[in-house]
XYZ file of C-alpha atoms in Angstrom:
437
model
C 90.435 124.013 82.642
C 87.311 121.868 82.521
C 87.813 120.835 78.889
C 91.562 120.026 79.200
C 91.020 117.873 82.318
C 88.381 115.873 80.432
C 90.882 115.355 77.615
C 93.549 114.313 80.130
C 91.112 111.891 81.746
C 90.275 110.367 78.365
C 93.995 110.124 77.541
C 94.718 108.471 80.903
C 91.960 105.888 80.349
C 93.139 105.184 76.799
C 96.782 104.678 77.823
C 95.829 102.306 80.634
C 93.395 100.371 78.472
C 95.959 99.903 75.676
C 98.650 98.801 78.136
C 96.265 96.285 79.713
C 95.762 94.782 76.274
C 99.519 94.480 75.613
C 102.241 92.203 76.953
C 103.573 95.151 78.979
C 100.912 94.469 81.625
C 102.377 91.036 82.442
C 105.892 92.490 82.427
C 104.966 95.270 84.863
C 103.102 92.813 87.115
C 106.425 91.106 87.875
C 108.650 94.161 88.283
C 110.110 94.536 91.779
C 109.993 98.325 91.366
C 106.217 98.242 90.833
C 104.866 95.404 92.987
C 105.893 93.808 96.264
C 105.131 90.415 97.850
C 102.187 92.126 99.573
C 100.681 94.086 96.671
C 101.411 91.640 93.841
C 98.416 90.613 91.729
C 99.936 87.136 91.365
C 99.678 86.790 95.124
C 96.010 87.800 95.019
C 95.328 85.229 92.274
C 97.033 82.528 94.359
C 95.050 83.545 97.434
C 91.788 83.440 95.503
C 92.589 79.971 94.160
C 93.258 78.639 97.656
C 90.179 80.346 99.092
C 87.876 79.006 96.375
C 89.173 75.482 96.983
C 88.453 75.621 100.703
C 92.091 76.099 101.738
C 93.203 78.967 103.934
C 95.129 81.440 101.750
C 97.342 82.140 104.758
C 98.528 78.544 105.058
C 101.400 79.217 102.659
C 103.791 82.081 102.033
C 102.326 83.587 98.868
C 99.288 85.648 99.884
C 99.815 88.533 102.321
C 96.865 90.818 101.624
C 94.078 91.297 104.154
C 90.961 89.072 104.249
C 88.575 91.860 103.239
C 90.651 92.613 100.130
C 90.520 88.921 99.288
C 86.743 88.889 99.752
C 86.341 92.004 97.590
C 88.191 90.509 94.638
C 86.426 87.174 95.148
C 83.061 88.852 94.598
C 84.360 90.834 91.612
C 85.782 87.675 90.063
C 82.544 85.774 90.677
C 80.686 88.383 88.606
C 83.244 88.642 85.807
C 87.040 88.445 85.924
C 87.190 90.606 82.786
C 86.022 93.552 84.898
C 89.169 93.578 87.028
C 91.321 95.792 84.727
C 88.435 98.254 84.466
C 88.095 98.251 88.256
C 91.720 99.377 88.579
C 91.229 102.101 85.974
C 88.125 103.351 87.782
C 90.045 103.353 91.084
C 92.740 105.514 89.506
C 90.176 107.981 88.169
C 88.403 108.106 91.526
C 91.673 108.780 93.372
C 92.403 111.615 90.912
C 88.960 113.084 91.600
C 89.537 112.815 95.359
C 92.927 114.516 95.036
C 91.229 117.289 93.103
C 88.724 117.662 95.947
C 91.562 117.730 98.494
C 93.205 120.623 96.667
C 89.921 122.528 96.437
C 89.278 122.087 100.159
C 92.865 122.746 101.243
C 93.137 125.885 99.089
C 89.964 127.308 100.590
C 91.182 126.561 104.115
C 94.578 128.150 103.461
C 92.959 131.288 102.029
C 90.613 131.525 105.036
C 93.502 131.111 107.463
C 95.536 133.726 105.612
C 92.655 136.197 105.971
C 92.372 135.437 109.708
C 96.105 135.895 110.246
C 96.519 138.972 108.008
C 96.778 141.415 110.919
C 99.778 139.489 112.296
C 101.699 139.552 109.017
C 104.514 141.953 108.191
C 103.898 144.757 105.707
C 106.206 143.727 102.863
C 105.001 140.174 102.253
C 102.448 140.672 99.459
C 104.634 138.754 97.012
C 104.475 135.520 99.064
C 100.772 135.600 99.921
C 98.498 132.938 98.434
C 96.424 134.520 95.671
C 93.215 133.148 94.206
C 94.473 133.594 90.652
C 97.441 131.337 91.421
C 95.468 128.471 92.934
C 92.462 128.413 90.615
C 94.061 125.842 88.297
C 95.711 123.744 91.031
C 92.939 121.100 91.367
C 93.112 120.190 87.684
C 96.905 120.299 87.720
C 97.035 117.859 90.624
C 94.553 115.493 88.962
C 96.520 115.621 85.702
C 99.817 115.099 87.508
C 98.408 112.003 89.178
C 96.790 110.500 86.089
C 99.791 111.034 83.800
C 102.494 110.098 86.297
C 104.385 107.052 84.911
C 104.486 105.616 88.448
C 100.673 105.794 88.624
C 100.171 104.264 85.191
C 102.614 101.409 85.881
C 101.003 100.695 89.274
C 97.528 100.582 87.749
C 98.516 98.370 84.797
C 100.395 96.002 87.123
C 97.154 95.677 89.144
C 98.997 96.445 92.352
C 96.745 96.487 95.400
C 98.614 99.552 96.659
C 95.841 101.443 94.827
C 93.405 100.345 97.529
C 95.688 101.669 100.255
C 96.197 104.949 98.379
C 92.430 105.262 98.009
C 91.904 104.876 101.752
C 94.679 107.381 102.558
C 93.303 109.977 100.134
C 89.764 109.610 101.519
C 91.171 109.968 105.033
C 92.957 113.205 104.126
C 89.940 114.661 102.297
C 87.453 114.033 105.088
C 89.923 115.210 107.703
C 90.053 118.547 105.886
C 86.250 118.550 105.797
C 86.114 117.865 109.541
C 84.172 114.588 109.305
C 85.416 112.509 112.223
C 83.576 109.258 111.411
C 84.528 109.012 107.726
C 88.123 110.216 108.137
C 88.834 107.794 110.986
C 87.194 104.931 109.056
C 89.376 105.628 106.020
C 92.557 105.838 108.111
C 91.534 102.648 109.945
C 91.119 100.883 106.583
C 94.539 102.116 105.442
C 96.044 100.954 108.742
C 94.231 97.629 108.461
C 95.794 97.112 105.062
C 99.387 98.238 105.594
C 99.974 99.315 109.270
C 102.021 102.444 108.543
C 99.102 104.858 107.886
C 98.285 104.553 111.603
C 100.484 107.638 112.084
C 97.946 109.717 110.123
C 95.520 109.581 113.035
C 97.613 112.130 114.965
C 97.203 115.056 112.515
C 93.630 113.937 111.839
C 92.789 114.307 115.537
C 94.626 117.634 115.689
C 92.810 119.085 112.697
C 89.361 118.046 113.883
C 90.106 119.434 117.353
C 91.272 122.841 116.194
C 88.814 123.333 113.304
C 90.897 126.152 111.841
C 90.969 128.271 115.009
C 93.938 130.599 115.260
C 96.223 130.197 118.309
C 94.447 126.992 119.328
C 95.448 125.506 122.681
C 95.983 121.748 122.406
C 96.333 121.426 126.175
C 92.792 122.669 126.832
C 90.196 120.210 128.107
C 88.071 120.665 124.990
C 91.004 119.818 122.710
C 92.010 116.750 124.727
C 88.447 115.433 124.749
C 88.113 115.986 121.005
C 91.409 114.239 120.179
C 90.562 111.415 122.582
C 87.191 110.977 120.886
C 88.860 110.816 117.460
C 91.324 108.200 118.691
C 88.516 106.126 120.224
C 86.423 106.195 117.038
C 89.502 105.186 115.025
C 90.188 102.301 117.414
C 86.586 101.085 117.201
C 86.734 101.087 113.390
C 90.035 99.188 113.404
C 88.813 96.564 115.882
C 85.637 96.163 113.838
C 87.670 95.511 110.668
C 89.822 92.931 112.464
C 86.727 91.171 113.847
C 85.180 91.033 110.373
C 88.394 89.428 109.140
C 88.266 86.922 111.979
C 84.686 85.993 111.090
C 85.764 85.154 107.533
C 88.110 82.352 108.642
C 87.183 81.873 112.316
C 90.869 82.330 112.991
C 93.440 85.041 113.563
C 96.017 83.272 111.377
C 95.875 86.196 108.967
C 97.531 88.474 111.538
C 100.979 86.952 111.123
C 100.671 86.561 107.340
C 99.759 90.241 106.952
C 101.010 92.418 109.804
C 103.659 89.944 110.946
C 104.949 89.824 107.384
C 105.107 93.624 107.198
C 106.778 94.104 110.585
C 109.181 91.156 110.699
C 110.287 91.457 107.029
C 110.915 87.755 106.325
C 110.892 88.197 102.532
C 114.095 89.887 101.342
C 113.200 90.077 97.677
C 114.722 93.329 96.315
C 112.474 96.375 96.164
C 112.780 100.166 96.153
C 113.328 100.340 99.911
C 116.191 99.962 102.353
C 115.252 96.864 104.332
C 116.070 94.089 101.870
C 119.766 94.840 101.321
C 120.518 95.671 104.932
C 118.953 92.502 106.330
C 120.496 90.320 103.643
C 123.861 91.309 105.079
C 122.691 91.198 108.705
C 123.870 88.525 111.172
C 120.824 86.655 112.457
C 121.415 87.413 116.137
C 121.262 91.176 115.410
C 118.144 90.921 113.266
C 115.431 91.534 115.895
C 117.174 94.608 117.285
C 117.588 96.264 113.889
C 114.075 95.295 112.803
C 112.818 97.263 115.799
C 115.097 100.183 114.962
C 113.988 100.312 111.327
C 110.288 100.008 112.143
C 110.410 102.603 114.913
C 112.248 104.892 112.507
C 109.190 104.910 110.232
C 106.940 106.210 113.035
C 109.224 108.284 115.274
C 109.200 111.392 113.039
C 105.525 111.929 113.854
C 106.513 113.264 117.296
C 108.688 116.201 116.147
C 106.296 116.900 113.287
C 103.241 117.326 115.528
C 105.281 119.560 117.841
C 106.825 121.787 115.177
C 103.853 121.897 112.781
C 101.037 121.706 115.335
C 99.206 124.552 113.590
C 99.442 122.845 110.193
C 98.002 119.291 110.399
C 97.556 119.051 106.634
C 101.282 119.593 106.109
C 101.952 116.869 108.693
C 99.741 114.427 106.776
C 101.521 115.306 103.536
C 104.954 114.689 105.029
C 103.778 111.452 106.636
C 102.658 110.146 103.230
C 106.212 110.678 102.017
C 107.735 109.121 105.143
C 105.602 106.014 104.627
C 106.829 105.739 101.041
C 110.437 106.084 102.211
C 110.589 103.951 105.345
C 107.984 101.187 104.945
C 109.389 97.664 104.729
C 108.094 96.841 101.232
C 107.892 100.083 99.210
C 107.251 100.477 95.486
C 106.826 103.360 93.061
C 103.088 103.372 93.772
C 103.682 104.521 97.344
C 105.049 107.853 96.101
C 102.249 108.853 93.740
C 99.976 110.541 96.303
C 102.514 112.945 97.782
C 104.048 113.674 94.356
C 100.607 114.537 92.975
C 99.885 116.862 95.912
C 103.170 118.746 95.563
C 101.525 121.671 93.639
C 99.457 122.409 96.758
C 102.624 124.004 98.119
C 103.334 125.988 94.948
C 103.287 129.185 97.010
C 106.533 127.980 98.642
C 108.339 127.090 95.395
C 110.352 130.295 95.532
C 112.170 128.923 98.595
C 113.033 125.496 97.181
C 116.764 124.952 96.784
C 117.224 121.464 95.342
C 114.380 121.074 92.846
C 116.614 120.439 89.812
C 118.818 117.926 91.633
C 115.826 116.125 93.140
C 114.033 115.922 89.799
C 117.125 114.509 88.114
C 117.572 111.950 90.890
C 113.971 110.745 90.528
C 114.314 110.317 86.760
C 117.748 108.699 86.828
C 117.009 106.272 89.669
C 113.627 105.282 88.188
C 115.044 104.507 84.748
C 118.315 102.932 85.803
C 116.581 100.665 88.331
C 115.113 98.726 85.397
C 118.466 98.669 83.616
C 120.617 97.452 86.501
C 117.992 94.841 87.431
C 118.336 93.393 83.936
C 122.133 93.541 84.142
C 122.059 91.797 87.517
C 119.400 89.112 87.053
C 119.482 88.393 83.305
C 122.836 89.519 81.896
C 124.849 88.576 84.991
C 127.169 91.536 84.470
C 126.134 93.389 87.654
C 125.287 92.477 91.243
C 123.008 93.489 94.106
C 125.144 96.547 94.875
C 124.187 98.129 91.539
C 120.463 97.801 92.170
C 120.789 98.922 95.784
C 122.658 102.001 94.580
C 119.581 102.958 92.557
C 117.282 102.408 95.529
C 119.579 104.646 97.596
C 119.419 107.393 94.964
C 115.625 107.049 94.822
C 115.303 107.158 98.613
C 117.704 110.102 98.848
C 115.672 111.981 96.248
C 112.560 111.542 98.383
C 114.382 112.679 101.523
C 115.789 115.735 99.722
C 112.352 116.615 98.375
C 110.635 116.409 101.749
C 113.345 118.319 103.620
C 113.256 120.972 100.886
C 109.465 121.287 101.143
C 109.641 121.537 104.944
C 112.358 124.188 104.731
C 110.426 126.190 102.140
C 107.221 125.973 104.183
C 108.868 127.059 107.449
C 110.865 129.815 105.744
C 107.700 131.285 104.263
C 105.868 131.042 107.609
C 108.740 132.919 109.278
C 108.847 135.676 106.672
C 105.078 136.167 106.806
C 105.420 137.489 110.353
C 108.963 138.898 110.267
C 109.060 140.370 106.771
C 111.052 139.484 103.690
C 114.085 141.494 104.770
C 115.368 141.206 108.327
C 118.019 143.653 109.452
C 120.297 142.850 112.385
C 121.498 145.245 115.132
C 124.544 146.052 112.998
C 122.356 147.222 110.127
C 123.260 144.284 107.897
C 120.835 141.712 106.429
C 120.304 138.661 108.651
C 121.014 135.182 107.307
C 118.319 132.680 108.324
C 119.220 129.117 109.255
C 116.739 126.263 109.752
C 117.426 124.456 113.024
């Protein structure tokens, strides 16, 4: 598929370039479904203007990106501001290439593990085994799915800085699969530095590097504990180093509240594709701190059961965590979903067990399209209200939850049948019905 992927890449570049040259780019840059107060390009422009005039960009309430992102765009702008759209296009292409590499690496690892575990499998499971002929085209499919995803195109054309966070997350996943502790922890530290929530990715990263594809690995062994501790320490050093570099830029830690404080305390209740804004608009002020803690803990707490249940499958944990971040972060947008949606074909060998694919697909399409419609009816036509838009965000969030629970079910069901066989017969001679608990 070498020729088709080149054509798709050319098509993706052409579409983005044409949209950048049209008025659609300015329209997308102000859509609440595409950008947030943190990732908005308008906020970056305001921050750059303040910085270039010797004023701290964190003195107001407009710029909430990290200092190193500000410095990066300052240098790009000083060379030529006309390069900025091309920079975003190149970032998109690079992320697609990294996703392609992730699929190549993950497919090889899954095939190797399947060979190692073959003696433990049941005899009648040939139909659900991963076959080379079925995964040969997956890397190009994933790259194409990413490049042609309307969410990806809109995020790129809107110049949302979520692309930088996605880039760091994708690099972290790739080098985790390759077993490179230094690079993977640096990438996850950068993603954490930019948006806090990717900090949860360090758990499966440490697990994967510790086990290095060994079957029946014991996480309680001294060797495993030392390895995971070393990974956590390297990650912490990288993160502290990034924060110190940011401090050196302004000789102040004022950026901490304007970035991480803004993410965690959720002071801006501008509507977005998440759950926070509507809930806290209706919240009495004296309950606010308690429910802020509940909502923020909710984003991280699922890591604990995931690492327990899927301890032998760190890559699956990282995949699910990418979706959980997109669902439960305080300021989500469509761009947060593009990585895990693009990687969905990696689990194509479990598609036979999916139960809600049609419903989930319809919910994604309907909620994505109607979000634009009801926003117009609410803000411009005045014939709707906040409940209409929040209904679309609920449908969108529910679609993501249904998708992830369906993928987890399909994955666990296949893992069970690999060792127990496709047909289980009970003591009474009748087929057994399996339930996920």
